[in-house]
Coordinates of C-alpha atoms in Angstrom, one line a residue:
X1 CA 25.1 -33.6 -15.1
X2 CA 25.4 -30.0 -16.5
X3 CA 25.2 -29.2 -20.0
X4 CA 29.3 -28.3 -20.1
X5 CA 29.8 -32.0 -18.5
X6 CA 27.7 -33.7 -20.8
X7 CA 28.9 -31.8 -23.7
X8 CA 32.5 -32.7 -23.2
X9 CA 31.4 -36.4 -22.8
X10 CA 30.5 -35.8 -26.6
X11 CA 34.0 -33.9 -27.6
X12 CA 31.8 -30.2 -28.2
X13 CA 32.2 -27.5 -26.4
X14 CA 28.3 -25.5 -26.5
X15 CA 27.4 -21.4 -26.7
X16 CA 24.8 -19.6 -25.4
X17 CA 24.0 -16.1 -26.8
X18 CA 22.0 -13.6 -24.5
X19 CA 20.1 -11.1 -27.2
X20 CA 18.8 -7.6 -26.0
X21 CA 17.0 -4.2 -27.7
X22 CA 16.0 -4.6 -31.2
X23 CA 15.6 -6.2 -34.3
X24 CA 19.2 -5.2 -35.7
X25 CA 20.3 -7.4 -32.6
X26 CA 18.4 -9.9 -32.8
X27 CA 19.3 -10.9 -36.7
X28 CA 23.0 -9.9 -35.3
X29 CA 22.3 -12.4 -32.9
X30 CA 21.8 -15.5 -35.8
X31 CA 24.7 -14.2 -37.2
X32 CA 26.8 -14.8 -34.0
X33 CA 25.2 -18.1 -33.2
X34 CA 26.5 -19.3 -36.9
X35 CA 29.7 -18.1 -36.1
X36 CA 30.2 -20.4 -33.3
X37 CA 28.7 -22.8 -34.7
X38 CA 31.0 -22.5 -37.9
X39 CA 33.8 -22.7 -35.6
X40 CA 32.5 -25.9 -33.7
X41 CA 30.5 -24.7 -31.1
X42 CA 27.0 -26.4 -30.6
X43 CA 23.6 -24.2 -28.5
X44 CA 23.5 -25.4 -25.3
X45 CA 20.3 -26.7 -23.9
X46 CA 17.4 -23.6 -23.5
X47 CA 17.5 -22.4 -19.9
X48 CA 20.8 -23.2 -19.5
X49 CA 21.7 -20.1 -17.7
X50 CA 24.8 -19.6 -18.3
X51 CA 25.7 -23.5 -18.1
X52 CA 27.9 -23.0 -21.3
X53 CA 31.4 -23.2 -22.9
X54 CA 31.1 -19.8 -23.9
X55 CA 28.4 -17.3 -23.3
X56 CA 28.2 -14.1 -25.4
X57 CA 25.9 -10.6 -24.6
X58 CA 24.4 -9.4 -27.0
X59 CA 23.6 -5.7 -25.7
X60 CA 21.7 -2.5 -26.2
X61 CA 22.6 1.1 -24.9
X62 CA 19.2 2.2 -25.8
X63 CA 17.6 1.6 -21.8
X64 CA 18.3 3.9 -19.6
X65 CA 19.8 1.0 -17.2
X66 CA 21.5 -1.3 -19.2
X67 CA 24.5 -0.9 -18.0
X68 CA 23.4 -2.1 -14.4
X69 CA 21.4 -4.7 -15.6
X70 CA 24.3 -6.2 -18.0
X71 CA 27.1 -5.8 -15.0
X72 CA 24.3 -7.7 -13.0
X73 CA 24.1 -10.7 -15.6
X74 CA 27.9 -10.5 -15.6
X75 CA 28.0 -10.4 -11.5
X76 CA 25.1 -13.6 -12.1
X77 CA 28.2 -15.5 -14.2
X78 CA 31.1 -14.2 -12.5
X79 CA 31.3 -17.3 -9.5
X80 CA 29.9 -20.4 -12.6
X81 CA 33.3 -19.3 -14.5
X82 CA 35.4 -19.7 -10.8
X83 CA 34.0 -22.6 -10.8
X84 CA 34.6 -24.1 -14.3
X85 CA 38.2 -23.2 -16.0
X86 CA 37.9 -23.2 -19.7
X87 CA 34.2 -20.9 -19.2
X88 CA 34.3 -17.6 -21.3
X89 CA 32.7 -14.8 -21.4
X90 CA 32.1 -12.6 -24.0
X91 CA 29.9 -8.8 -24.6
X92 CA 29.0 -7.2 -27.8
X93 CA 26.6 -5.2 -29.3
X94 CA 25.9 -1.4 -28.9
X95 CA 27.1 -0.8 -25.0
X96 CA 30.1 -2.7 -26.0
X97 CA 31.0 -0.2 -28.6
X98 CA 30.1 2.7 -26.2
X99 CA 31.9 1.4 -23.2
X100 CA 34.7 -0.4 -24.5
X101 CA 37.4 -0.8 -21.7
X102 CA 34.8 0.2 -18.8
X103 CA 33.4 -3.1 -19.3
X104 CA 36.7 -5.0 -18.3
X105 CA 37.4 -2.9 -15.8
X106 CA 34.3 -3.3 -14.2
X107 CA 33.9 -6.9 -14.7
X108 CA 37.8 -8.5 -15.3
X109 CA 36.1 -12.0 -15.8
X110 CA 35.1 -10.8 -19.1
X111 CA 37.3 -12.4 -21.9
X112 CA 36.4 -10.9 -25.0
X113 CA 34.6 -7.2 -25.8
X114 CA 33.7 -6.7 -29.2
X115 CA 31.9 -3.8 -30.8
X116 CA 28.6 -3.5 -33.7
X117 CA 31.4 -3.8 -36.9
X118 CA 33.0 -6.2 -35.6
X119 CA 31.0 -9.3 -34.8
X120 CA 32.9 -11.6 -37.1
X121 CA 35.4 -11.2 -35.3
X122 CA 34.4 -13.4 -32.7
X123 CA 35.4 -16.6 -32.8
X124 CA 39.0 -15.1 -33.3
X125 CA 38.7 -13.2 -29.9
X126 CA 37.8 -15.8 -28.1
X127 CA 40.8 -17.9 -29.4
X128 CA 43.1 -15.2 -28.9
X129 CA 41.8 -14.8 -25.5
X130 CA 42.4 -18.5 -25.0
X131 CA 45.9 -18.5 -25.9
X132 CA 47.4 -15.2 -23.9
X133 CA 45.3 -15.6 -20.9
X134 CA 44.2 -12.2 -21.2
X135 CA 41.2 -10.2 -22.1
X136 CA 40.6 -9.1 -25.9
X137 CA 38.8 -5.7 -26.6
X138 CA 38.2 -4.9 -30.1
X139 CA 36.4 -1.8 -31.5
X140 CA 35.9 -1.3 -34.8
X141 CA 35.1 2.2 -35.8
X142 CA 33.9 1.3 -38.8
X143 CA 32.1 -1.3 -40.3
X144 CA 34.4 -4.2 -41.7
X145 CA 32.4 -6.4 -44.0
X146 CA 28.9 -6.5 -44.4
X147 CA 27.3 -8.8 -41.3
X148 CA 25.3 -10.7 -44.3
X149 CA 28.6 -11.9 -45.4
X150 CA 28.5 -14.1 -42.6
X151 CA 27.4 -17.8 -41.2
X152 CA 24.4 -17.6 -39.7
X153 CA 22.3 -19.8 -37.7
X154 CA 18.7 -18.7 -38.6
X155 CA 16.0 -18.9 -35.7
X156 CA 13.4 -20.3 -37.5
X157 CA 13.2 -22.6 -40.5
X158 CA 9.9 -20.7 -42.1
X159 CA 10.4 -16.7 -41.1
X160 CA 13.7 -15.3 -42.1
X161 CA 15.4 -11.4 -41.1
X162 CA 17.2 -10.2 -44.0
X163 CA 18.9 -7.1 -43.9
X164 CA 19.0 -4.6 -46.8
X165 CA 21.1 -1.8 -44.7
X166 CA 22.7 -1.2 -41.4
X167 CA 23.4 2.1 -39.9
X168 CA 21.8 5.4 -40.0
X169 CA 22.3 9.2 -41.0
X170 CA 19.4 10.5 -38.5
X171 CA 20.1 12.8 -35.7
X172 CA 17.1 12.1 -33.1
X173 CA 17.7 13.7 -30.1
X174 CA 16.6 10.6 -28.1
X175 CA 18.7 8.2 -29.8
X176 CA 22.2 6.6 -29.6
X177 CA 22.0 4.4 -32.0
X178 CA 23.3 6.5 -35.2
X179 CA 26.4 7.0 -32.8
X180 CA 27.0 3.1 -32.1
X181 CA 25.6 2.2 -35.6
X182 CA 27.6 4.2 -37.8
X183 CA 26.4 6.4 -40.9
X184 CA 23.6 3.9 -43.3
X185 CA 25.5 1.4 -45.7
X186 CA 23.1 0.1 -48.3
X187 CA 23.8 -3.7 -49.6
X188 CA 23.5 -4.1 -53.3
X189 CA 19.7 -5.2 -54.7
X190 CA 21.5 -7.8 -55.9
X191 CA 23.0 -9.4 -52.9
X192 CA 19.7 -8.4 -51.1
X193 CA 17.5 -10.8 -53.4
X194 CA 20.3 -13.5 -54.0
X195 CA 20.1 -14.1 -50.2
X196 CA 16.1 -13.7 -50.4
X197 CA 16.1 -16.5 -53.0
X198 CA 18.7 -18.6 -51.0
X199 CA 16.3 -18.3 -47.8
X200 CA 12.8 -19.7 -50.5
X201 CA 15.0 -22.5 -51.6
X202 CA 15.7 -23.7 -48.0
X203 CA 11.7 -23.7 -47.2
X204 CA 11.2 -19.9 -46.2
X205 CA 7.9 -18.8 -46.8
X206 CA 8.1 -15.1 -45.4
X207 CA 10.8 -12.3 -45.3
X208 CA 11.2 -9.1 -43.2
X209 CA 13.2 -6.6 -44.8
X210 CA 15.5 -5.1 -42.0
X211 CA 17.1 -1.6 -41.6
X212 CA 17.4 1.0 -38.6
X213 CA 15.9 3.4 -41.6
X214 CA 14.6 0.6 -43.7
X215 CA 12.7 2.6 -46.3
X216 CA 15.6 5.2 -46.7
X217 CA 17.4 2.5 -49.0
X218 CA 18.9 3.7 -51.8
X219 CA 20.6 6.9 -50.0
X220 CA 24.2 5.3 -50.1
X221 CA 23.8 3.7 -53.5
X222 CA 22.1 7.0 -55.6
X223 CA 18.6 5.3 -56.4
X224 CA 15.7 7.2 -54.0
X225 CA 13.2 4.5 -55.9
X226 CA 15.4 1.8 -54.7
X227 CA 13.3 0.4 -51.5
X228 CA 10.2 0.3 -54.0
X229 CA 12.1 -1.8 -56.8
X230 CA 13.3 -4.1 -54.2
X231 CA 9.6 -4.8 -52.7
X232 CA 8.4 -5.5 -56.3
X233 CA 11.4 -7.3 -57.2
X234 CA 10.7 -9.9 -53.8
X235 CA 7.1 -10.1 -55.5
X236 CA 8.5 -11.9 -58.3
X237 CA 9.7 -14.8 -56.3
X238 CA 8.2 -17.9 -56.6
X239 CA 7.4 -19.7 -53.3
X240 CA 8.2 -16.1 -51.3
X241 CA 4.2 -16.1 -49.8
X242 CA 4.8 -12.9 -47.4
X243 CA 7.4 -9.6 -47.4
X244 CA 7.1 -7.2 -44.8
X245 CA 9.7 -4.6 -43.5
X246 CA 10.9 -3.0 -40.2
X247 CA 11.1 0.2 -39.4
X248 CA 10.0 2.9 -41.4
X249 CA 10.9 7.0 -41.0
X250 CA 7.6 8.9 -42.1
X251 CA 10.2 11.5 -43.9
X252 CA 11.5 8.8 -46.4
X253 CA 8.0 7.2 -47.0
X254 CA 7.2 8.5 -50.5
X255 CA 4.3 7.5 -52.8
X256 CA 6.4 4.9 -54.8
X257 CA 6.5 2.8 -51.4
X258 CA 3.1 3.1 -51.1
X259 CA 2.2 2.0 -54.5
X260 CA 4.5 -0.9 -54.4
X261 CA 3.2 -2.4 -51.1
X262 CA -0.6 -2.1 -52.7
X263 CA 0.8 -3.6 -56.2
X264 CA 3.4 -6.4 -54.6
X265 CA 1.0 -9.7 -54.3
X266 CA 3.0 -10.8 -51.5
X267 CA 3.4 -7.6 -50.0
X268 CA 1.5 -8.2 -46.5
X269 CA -1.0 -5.4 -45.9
X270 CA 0.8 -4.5 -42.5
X271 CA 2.7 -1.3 -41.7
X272 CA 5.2 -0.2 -38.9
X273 CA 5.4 3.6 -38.7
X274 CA 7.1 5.1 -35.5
X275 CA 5.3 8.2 -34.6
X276 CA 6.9 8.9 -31.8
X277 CA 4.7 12.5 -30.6
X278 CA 1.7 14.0 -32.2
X279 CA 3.2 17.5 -31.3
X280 CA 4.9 19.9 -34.1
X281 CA 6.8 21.5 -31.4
X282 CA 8.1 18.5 -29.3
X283 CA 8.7 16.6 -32.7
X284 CA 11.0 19.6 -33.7
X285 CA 13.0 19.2 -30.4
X286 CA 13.1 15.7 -31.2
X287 CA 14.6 16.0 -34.3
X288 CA 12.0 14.1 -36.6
X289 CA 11.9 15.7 -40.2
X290 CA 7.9 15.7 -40.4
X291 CA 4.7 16.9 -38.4
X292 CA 1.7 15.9 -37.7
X293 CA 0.3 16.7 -41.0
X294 CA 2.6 14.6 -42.8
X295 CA 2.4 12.0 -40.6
X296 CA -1.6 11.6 -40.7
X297 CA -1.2 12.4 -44.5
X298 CA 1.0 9.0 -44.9
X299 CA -1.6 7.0 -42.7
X300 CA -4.7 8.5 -45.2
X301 CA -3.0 7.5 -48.9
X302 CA -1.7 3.9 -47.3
X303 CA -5.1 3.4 -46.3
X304 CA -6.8 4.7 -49.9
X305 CA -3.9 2.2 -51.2
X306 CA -4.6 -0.6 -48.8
X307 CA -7.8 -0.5 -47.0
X308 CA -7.6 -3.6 -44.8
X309 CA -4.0 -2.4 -44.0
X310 CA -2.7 -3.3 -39.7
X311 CA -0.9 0.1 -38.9
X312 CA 1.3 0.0 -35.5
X313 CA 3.7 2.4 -34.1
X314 CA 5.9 4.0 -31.9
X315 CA 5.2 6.5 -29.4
X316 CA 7.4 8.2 -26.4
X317 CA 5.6 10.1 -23.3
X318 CA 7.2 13.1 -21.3
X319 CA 9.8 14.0 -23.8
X320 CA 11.7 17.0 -22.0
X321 CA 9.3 20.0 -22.4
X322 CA 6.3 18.3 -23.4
X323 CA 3.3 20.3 -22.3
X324 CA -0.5 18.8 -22.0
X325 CA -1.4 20.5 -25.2
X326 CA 1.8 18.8 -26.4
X327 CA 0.3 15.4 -25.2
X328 CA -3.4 16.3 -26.4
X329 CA -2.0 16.6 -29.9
X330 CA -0.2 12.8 -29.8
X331 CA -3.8 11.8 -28.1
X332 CA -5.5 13.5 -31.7
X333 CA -3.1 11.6 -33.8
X334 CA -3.5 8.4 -32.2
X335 CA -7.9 8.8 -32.7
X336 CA -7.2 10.1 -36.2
X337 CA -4.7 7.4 -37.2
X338 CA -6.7 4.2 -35.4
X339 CA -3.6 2.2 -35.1
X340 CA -4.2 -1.7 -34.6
X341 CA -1.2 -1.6 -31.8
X342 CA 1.3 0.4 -30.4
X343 CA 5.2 0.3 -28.8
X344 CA 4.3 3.0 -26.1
X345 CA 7.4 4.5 -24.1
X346 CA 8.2 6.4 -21.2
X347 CA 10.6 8.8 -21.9
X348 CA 13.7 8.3 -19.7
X349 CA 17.0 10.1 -20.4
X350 CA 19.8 7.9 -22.3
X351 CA 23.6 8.1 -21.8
X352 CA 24.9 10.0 -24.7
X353 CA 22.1 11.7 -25.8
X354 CA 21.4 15.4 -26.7
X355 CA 17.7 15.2 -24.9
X356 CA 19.3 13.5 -21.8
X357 CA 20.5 16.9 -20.5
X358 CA 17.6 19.1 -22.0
X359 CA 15.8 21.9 -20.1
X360 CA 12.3 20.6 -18.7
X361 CA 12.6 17.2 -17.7
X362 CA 8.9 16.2 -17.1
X363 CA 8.4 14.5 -13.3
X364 CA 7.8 10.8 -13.1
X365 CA 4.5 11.2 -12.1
X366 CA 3.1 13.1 -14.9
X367 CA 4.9 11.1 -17.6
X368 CA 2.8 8.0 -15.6
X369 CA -0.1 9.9 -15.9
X370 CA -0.1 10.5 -19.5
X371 CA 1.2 7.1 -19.9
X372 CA -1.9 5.6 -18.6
X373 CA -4.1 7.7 -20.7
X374 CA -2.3 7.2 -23.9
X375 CA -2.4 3.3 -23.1
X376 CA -6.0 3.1 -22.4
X377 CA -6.7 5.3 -25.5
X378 CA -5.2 2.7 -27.4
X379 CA -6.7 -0.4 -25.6
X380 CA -9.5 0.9 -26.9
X381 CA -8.1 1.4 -30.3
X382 CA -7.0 -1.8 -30.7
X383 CA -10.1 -3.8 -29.7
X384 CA -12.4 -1.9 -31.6
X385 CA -10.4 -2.0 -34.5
X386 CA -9.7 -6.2 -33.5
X387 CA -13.6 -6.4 -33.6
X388 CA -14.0 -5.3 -37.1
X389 CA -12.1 -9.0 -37.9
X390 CA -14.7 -10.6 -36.4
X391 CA -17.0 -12.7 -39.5
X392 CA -13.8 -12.3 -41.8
X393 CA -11.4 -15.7 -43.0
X394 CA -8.2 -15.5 -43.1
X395 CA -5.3 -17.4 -44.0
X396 CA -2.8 -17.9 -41.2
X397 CA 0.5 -18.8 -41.7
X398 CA 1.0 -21.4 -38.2
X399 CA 3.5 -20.0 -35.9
X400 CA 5.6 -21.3 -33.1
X401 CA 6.3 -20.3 -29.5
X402 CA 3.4 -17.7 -30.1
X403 CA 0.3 -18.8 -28.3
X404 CA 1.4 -19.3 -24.4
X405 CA -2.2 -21.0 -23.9
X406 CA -2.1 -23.1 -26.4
X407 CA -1.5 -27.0 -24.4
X408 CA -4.0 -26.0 -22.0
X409 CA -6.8 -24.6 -24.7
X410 CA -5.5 -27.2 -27.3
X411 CA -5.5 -24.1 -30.0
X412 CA -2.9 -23.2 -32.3
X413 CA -1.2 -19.8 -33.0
X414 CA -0.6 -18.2 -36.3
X415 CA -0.5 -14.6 -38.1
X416 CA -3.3 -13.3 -40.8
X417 CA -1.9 -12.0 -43.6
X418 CA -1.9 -8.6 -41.9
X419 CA 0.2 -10.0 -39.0
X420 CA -2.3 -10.0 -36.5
X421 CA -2.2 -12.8 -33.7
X422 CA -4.9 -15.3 -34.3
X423 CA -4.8 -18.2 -31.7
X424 CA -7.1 -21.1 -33.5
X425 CA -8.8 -24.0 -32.5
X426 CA -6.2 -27.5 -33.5
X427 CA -7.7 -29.3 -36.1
X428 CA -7.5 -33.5 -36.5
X429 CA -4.9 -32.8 -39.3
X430 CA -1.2 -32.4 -38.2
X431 CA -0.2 -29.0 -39.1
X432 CA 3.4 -27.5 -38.4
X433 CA 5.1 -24.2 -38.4
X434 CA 5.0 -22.8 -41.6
X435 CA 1.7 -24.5 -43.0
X436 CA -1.1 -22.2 -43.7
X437 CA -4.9 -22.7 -42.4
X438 CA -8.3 -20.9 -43.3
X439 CA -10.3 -20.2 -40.7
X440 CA -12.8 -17.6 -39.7
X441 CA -12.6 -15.0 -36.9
X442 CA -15.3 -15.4 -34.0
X443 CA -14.2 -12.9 -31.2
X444 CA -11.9 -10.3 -30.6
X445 CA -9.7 -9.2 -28.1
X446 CA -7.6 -6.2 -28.0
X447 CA -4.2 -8.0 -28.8
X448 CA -5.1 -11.2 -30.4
X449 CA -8.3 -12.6 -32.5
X450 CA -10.0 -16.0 -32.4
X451 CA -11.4 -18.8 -34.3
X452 CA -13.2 -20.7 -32.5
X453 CA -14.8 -23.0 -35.3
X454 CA -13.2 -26.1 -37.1
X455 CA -10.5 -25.3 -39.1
X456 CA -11.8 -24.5 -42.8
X457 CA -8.4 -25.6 -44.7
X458 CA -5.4 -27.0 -44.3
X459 CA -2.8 -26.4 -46.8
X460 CA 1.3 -28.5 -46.1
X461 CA 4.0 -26.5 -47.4
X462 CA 7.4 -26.2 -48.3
X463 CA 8.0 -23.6 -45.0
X464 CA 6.2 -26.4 -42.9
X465 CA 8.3 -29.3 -44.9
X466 CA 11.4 -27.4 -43.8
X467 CA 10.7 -26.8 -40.0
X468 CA 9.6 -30.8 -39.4
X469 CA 13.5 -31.3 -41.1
X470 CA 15.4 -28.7 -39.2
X471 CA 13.5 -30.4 -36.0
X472 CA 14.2 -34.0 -37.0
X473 CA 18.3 -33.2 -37.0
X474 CA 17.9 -31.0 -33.8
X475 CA 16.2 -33.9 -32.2
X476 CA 19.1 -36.6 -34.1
X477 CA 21.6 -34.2 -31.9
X478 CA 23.5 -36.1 -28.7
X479 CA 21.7 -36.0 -25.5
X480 CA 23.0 -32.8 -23.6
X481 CA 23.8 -30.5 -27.1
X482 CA 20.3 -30.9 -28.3
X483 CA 19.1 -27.2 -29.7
X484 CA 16.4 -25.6 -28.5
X485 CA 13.3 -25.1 -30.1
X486 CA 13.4 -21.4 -32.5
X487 CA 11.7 -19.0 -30.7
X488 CA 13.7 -15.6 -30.9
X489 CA 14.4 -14.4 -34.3
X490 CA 10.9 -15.2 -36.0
X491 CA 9.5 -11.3 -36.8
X492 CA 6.8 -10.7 -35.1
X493 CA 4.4 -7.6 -35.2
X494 CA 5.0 -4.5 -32.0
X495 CA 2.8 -4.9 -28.9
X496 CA 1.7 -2.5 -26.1
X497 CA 4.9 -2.2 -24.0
X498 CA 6.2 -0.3 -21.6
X499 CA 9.5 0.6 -20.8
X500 CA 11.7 3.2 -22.8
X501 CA 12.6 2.8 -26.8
X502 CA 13.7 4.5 -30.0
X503 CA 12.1 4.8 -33.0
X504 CA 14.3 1.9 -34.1
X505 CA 13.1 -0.6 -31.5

């Protein structure tokens, strides 16, 4: 029996939501799935595949093929929807507010199209769409309420998104994102912590602070101090154990940050500053207000601040006339600065964007070239840097979905205090999502550390109390609308990739 039969034998109809590109969508994501959920709709089954009532795309415009890979997904649905009456389809997010009516055109099965200011909207749309038979596109140009302002169905019971901006007022020539975003629109510190303490009452142990410029808060509402009285003001609240933020612009990073993230207790010593290029020149062409020099000179005073401190990145090969001096300089900064990971790219040219139709367009095979260098230059990096863990204890807040190992080497997964992945052996005590162990680090590996030993401590909490309740009503659910287990959604620090990205990936 599929989950649409099985859900109807119940009297719900269920919702599947398919989330792509970054954070921003993912936390828009939640706020879709509570929308549905407000309005009746239950989560269908995970790997349901498009066995749902309605199923709604989430989308990026950042990839260079994301249109082909969406109108694939869309192709993949197109003959499950003949074949059911009632089906819908719905696609939002950032190629919906580029492409608008193309979408429709090119996939008429499509029911609803709604853009980034818009995603309330939803459950409206779908409705409508209901009623008249007809296809609903709806494009905000601006944005309508706040998203925060809305239901949402949080992806884990311990580790909450909150975002304190959306939008931004940057111009990188490699990115769409300002165009499909909008101009930054601060909420009010208020607000911001209200929904912080909210989030600690319901068992929520650790926060990320969420912007596509997080740390340029304070533009829109006249305060330039403001993203530095916000992390201290989060340090004030009891039961809040971890604040963290996502992503920085090395222009906007000012000493007051700094000195807040060293001075906040809960402040985890953990940074995520996109880079992008080592090179003065290709950084110019790219539209990033800094150089090198302020770059390294933000890496130097964060690690006088914070010695111990997990610095990751963002960087993009073969940016259109980036010479091998040009890529010699991003190899310096990468030795000087000793990140503990990093998002590498390949540049590839993006719909929209000034760089797409610069001058000098680097060949595939060099970009691979360099690619490969930068990569292993990092490896490296990264596991000597991993090594210097080894003989230390941390405390690791137990995570879920992380370790893909973990039935077959009966270990646990969990994150030090500096977010690092540290997969640990399962002690005799039940611990859940959310509780914290001690344990000591006995070998190293480039992307994850482990403990090998028995665990040294075991410590229930409130974040752990929470997840065992959230999972006890999932599993009280009737059989065929049962949720899946949280897995998107819970922050999580910026591997090694590969593929193409913005500095607000």
């Amino acid at each position: 029996m599929s989950s649409s039969d099985r859900s109807q034998a119940v009297g719900v109809k269920t919702y599947e939501v398919r989330t792509y590109g970054c954070q921003m969508n993912v936390h828009d994501s939640e706020r879709l799935s509570g929308l549905l959920e407000d309005a009746g709709y239950v989560r269908a089954p995970e790997g349901s595949d498009g066995d749902a009532d309605v199923v709604v795309f989430n989308t990026c415009a950042v990839r260079e093929n994301a249109d082909n890979k969406l109108y694939g997904n869309l192709g993949h649905l197109a003959p499950k929807k003949t074949q059911r009456p009632g089906m819908q389809i719905a696609v939002g997010g950032c190629l919906a507010q580029k492409d608008r009516d193309t979408i429709v055109e090119r996939a008429p099965w499509v029911d609803v199209v709604f853009g980034t200011h818009n995603i309330g909207k939803l459950p409206v749309l779908l409705e409508r769409a209901r009623v008249q038979e007809e296809a609903q596109v709806e494009i905000a140009e601006s944005l309508e309420a706040f998203p925060s302002t809305l239901p949402t169905r949080r992806e884990s019971a311990y580790a909450a998104w909150v975002s304190i901006s959306v939008g931004c007022n940057n111009t990188c020539t490699f990115c769409i994102v300002p165009a499909l975003r909008g101009k930054e629109k601060d909420r009010r510190p208020g607000d911001i912590l209200a929904e912080v303490e909210a989030l600690v009452a319901e068992g929520v142990s650790e926060i990320t602070l969420l912007g596509q410029n997080v740390n340029a808060y304070g533009s829109d509402i006249g305060d330039r101090e403001a993203f530095s009285k916000l992390l201290r003001a989060c340090g004030t609240i009891d039961g809040l154990e971890r604040v963290r933020f996502t992503s920085p612009h090395p222009r906007d990073f000012t000493d007051d940050v700094i000195a807040a993230m060293a001075e906040t207790p809960n402040a985890m010593p953990q940074l995520h500053m996109p880079l992008q290029s080592g090179s003065d020149t290709v950084l110019k062409a790219m539209r990033r207000s800094y150089r090198q020099e302020r770059y390294l000179g933000i890496i130097e005073k964060v690690r006088a601040a914070i010695p111990h401190a997990a610095i990751t990145t963002d960087i993009i090969v073969g940016f259109p006339g980036e010479t091998e001096e040009d890529f010699e300089q991003t190899l310096h900064v990468v030795r000087e600065a000793r990140f503990a990971q990093a998002f590498t790219f390949q540049y590839s040219k993006r719909p929209g964007t000034p760089a797409a139709t610069m001058e000098n367009q680097i060949p595939k095979k060099v970009v691979q070239a360099r690619y490969e260098r930068l990569v292993a230059l990092q490896e490296e990096i990264s596991w000597d840097e991993n090594k210097k863990q080894v003989g230390r204890t941390f405390e690791l807040m137990v995570a879920e979905g992380e370790g893909r190992k973990d039935g077959a080497t009966h270990r646990l997964s969990g994150r030090a205090p500096d977010n690092r992945l540290v997969h640990f052996t399962k002690p005799e005590q039940e611990v859940r999502p959310g509780d914290v162990v001690t344990v000591e680090i006995t070998y190293a590996a480039p992307h994850h550390l482990l403990a090998e030993g028995p665990v040294l401590d075991v410590r229930r909490t409130r974040a752990g109390d929470a997840w065992e309740k959230r999972n006890a009503a999932e599993a009280a659910k009737p059989a065929g609308v049962m949720l899946g287990l949280p897995r998107i959604g819970v922050p999580a620090p910026l591997p090694v990739a590969t593929g193409s990205g913005c500095g607000c990936d």
